[in-house]
Amino acid sequence: MIILDNLEQFKVVYRDGRKWNRCVEAIENIGNLRDGVMYSIGDSLVYMIEDGVAKNTENFVGNRRYFDIHYYLEGRETVEVADKSNLESVQAYSDETDREHLNGNGQIHQLCEGQVAVFDNSKAYKFHGDNRVRKVVLKVTIEDGYFLNK
């Protein structure tokens, strides 16, 4: 997981590439969004505003075709992240949902208002559901390039 302090830092680090620009476009469109409704830009990005306390999940969730970007608008939450290779599979990967469920232990992070978290597909995550949070959740295809810093 990559944690950036603010959206401006995201714009600097991920300035090249159409899908990164679409992420910024989506985030800058939040004034026109309804909570809980999924929107899309092209075929490489879907996004929505989530508001509330994240469900405290027992297992880690991992993705393969899409990765998540969370931009925190209000509040804070605890997320636990681990390398998939260090976790045990409890539900095999489903191509239909782009999810796999894993069990084990990871590193705990506190994410808060203003930050941007980029969840790499080599990792899995779970939320502890400890606080109310309002955030933009973006699901971005891994195609057409990957992380600039790897």
Coordinates of C-alpha atoms in Angstrom, one line a residue:
M1 CA 0.0 0.0 0.0
I2 CA 1.2 3.5 -0.9
I3 CA 0.0 6.3 1.4
L4 CA 0.2 9.8 0.0
D5 CA -0.4 12.8 2.3
N6 CA -2.8 14.6 0.0
L7 CA -4.3 14.8 -3.5
E8 CA -1.6 17.2 -4.7
Q9 CA 1.0 14.7 -3.9
F10 CA -1.0 12.0 -5.9
K11 CA -1.1 14.4 -8.9
V12 CA 2.7 14.8 -8.8
V13 CA 3.5 11.2 -8.4
Y14 CA 0.9 9.8 -10.8
R15 CA 0.9 12.6 -13.4
D16 CA 1.5 10.5 -16.4
G17 CA -1.1 8.3 -18.0
R18 CA -4.7 8.5 -18.9
K19 CA -6.0 6.3 -16.1
W20 CA -4.2 8.5 -13.5
N21 CA -5.7 11.6 -15.0
R22 CA -9.1 9.9 -14.9
C23 CA -8.6 9.2 -11.2
V24 CA -8.1 13.0 -10.6
E25 CA -11.0 13.8 -12.8
A26 CA -13.2 11.4 -10.8
I27 CA -12.1 12.9 -7.5
E28 CA -12.6 16.4 -8.7
N29 CA -16.2 15.5 -9.7
I30 CA -17.3 14.6 -6.1
G31 CA -19.5 17.6 -5.9
N32 CA -21.8 16.0 -8.5
L33 CA -21.9 12.5 -7.0
R34 CA -24.5 10.8 -4.8
D35 CA -23.2 8.6 -2.0
G36 CA -23.3 4.9 -2.7
V37 CA -23.8 5.2 -6.4
M38 CA -21.1 3.7 -8.7
Y39 CA -19.9 5.9 -11.6
S40 CA -17.4 5.2 -14.4
I41 CA -15.0 7.0 -16.7
G42 CA -14.3 4.9 -19.8
D43 CA -13.7 1.2 -19.3
S44 CA -10.7 1.5 -16.9
L45 CA -12.2 3.2 -13.8
V46 CA -15.3 2.9 -11.6
Y47 CA -15.7 5.0 -8.5
M48 CA -18.1 6.0 -5.7
I49 CA -18.4 7.8 -2.4
E50 CA -18.6 5.6 0.6
D51 CA -19.9 7.1 3.9
G52 CA -20.1 5.4 7.2
V53 CA -18.2 2.8 9.3
A54 CA -16.5 0.2 7.1
K55 CA -17.6 -3.4 7.8
N56 CA -15.1 -5.0 10.1
T57 CA -14.0 -8.0 8.0
E58 CA -12.5 -11.2 9.4
N59 CA -10.5 -11.9 6.3
F60 CA -8.3 -10.0 4.0
V61 CA -9.5 -9.2 0.5
G62 CA -7.2 -9.2 -2.5
N63 CA -7.7 -8.2 -6.1
R64 CA -5.9 -9.1 -9.4
R65 CA -7.5 -7.1 -12.3
Y66 CA -8.2 -3.9 -10.5
F67 CA -6.6 -2.1 -7.7
D68 CA -8.2 0.3 -5.2
I69 CA -7.5 4.0 -4.6
H70 CA -9.1 5.5 -1.5
Y71 CA -9.2 9.3 -1.1
Y72 CA -10.3 10.3 2.4
L73 CA -12.7 13.2 2.6
E74 CA -13.6 13.0 6.3
G75 CA -12.8 11.0 9.3
R76 CA -10.2 8.2 9.8
E77 CA -10.1 4.5 9.7
T78 CA -7.8 1.6 10.5
V79 CA -6.7 -0.8 7.7
E80 CA -4.5 -3.9 8.0
V81 CA -2.4 -4.7 5.0
A82 CA -0.3 -7.8 4.2
D83 CA 1.6 -9.4 1.3
K84 CA -0.7 -12.0 -0.2
S85 CA 2.3 -14.4 -0.2
N86 CA 2.3 -14.3 3.6
L87 CA -1.5 -15.1 3.9
E88 CA -3.5 -18.3 3.7
S89 CA -6.3 -18.6 1.1
V90 CA -9.7 -19.1 2.6
Q91 CA -11.7 -18.5 -0.5
A92 CA -10.2 -18.9 -4.0
Y93 CA -10.0 -16.0 -6.4
S94 CA -13.2 -15.4 -8.4
D95 CA -12.8 -13.8 -11.8
E96 CA -16.5 -12.6 -11.5
T97 CA -15.8 -10.5 -8.5
D98 CA -12.1 -9.9 -8.9
R99 CA -11.7 -10.9 -5.2
E100 CA -9.9 -13.5 -3.2
H101 CA -10.2 -13.9 0.6
L102 CA -7.2 -14.6 2.8
N103 CA -6.4 -15.1 6.4
G104 CA -3.4 -14.1 8.5
N105 CA -1.8 -11.0 10.0
G106 CA -0.6 -7.8 8.5
Q107 CA 0.6 -4.3 9.3
I108 CA -1.9 -1.8 10.7
H109 CA -2.2 1.7 9.3
Q110 CA -4.3 4.7 10.3
L111 CA -5.7 6.6 7.3
C112 CA -7.3 10.0 7.6
E113 CA -8.8 13.0 5.9
G114 CA -6.9 14.3 3.0
Q115 CA -4.8 11.2 2.4
V116 CA -4.8 9.0 -0.7
A117 CA -4.1 5.2 -0.3
V118 CA -3.2 3.1 -3.3
F119 CA -3.7 -0.6 -2.7
D120 CA -1.2 -2.7 -4.7
N121 CA -2.4 -6.0 -6.1
S122 CA 0.4 -7.9 -4.5
K123 CA -1.2 -7.0 -1.1
A124 CA -4.5 -7.8 0.5
Y125 CA -6.3 -5.6 3.1
K126 CA -9.0 -5.5 5.6
F127 CA -10.7 -2.7 7.4
H128 CA -11.2 -2.7 11.2
G129 CA -14.5 -0.8 11.1
D130 CA -13.5 1.5 14.0
N131 CA -14.6 4.9 12.9
R132 CA -17.0 6.7 10.5
V133 CA -15.3 7.7 7.3
R134 CA -16.3 9.5 4.1
K135 CA -14.1 8.6 1.1
V136 CA -14.0 8.3 -2.7
V137 CA -13.2 4.6 -3.6
L138 CA -11.8 4.2 -7.1
K139 CA -11.3 0.8 -8.8
V140 CA -8.7 1.1 -11.5
T141 CA -7.7 -1.5 -14.1
I142 CA -4.1 -2.7 -13.9
E143 CA -3.8 -2.5 -17.7
D144 CA -1.9 0.2 -19.5
G145 CA 0.9 0.6 -17.1
Y146 CA 1.4 0.1 -13.4
F147 CA 2.9 1.9 -10.5
L148 CA 5.5 4.5 -11.4
N149 CA 7.7 3.9 -8.4
K150 CA 8.1 0.1 -8.9

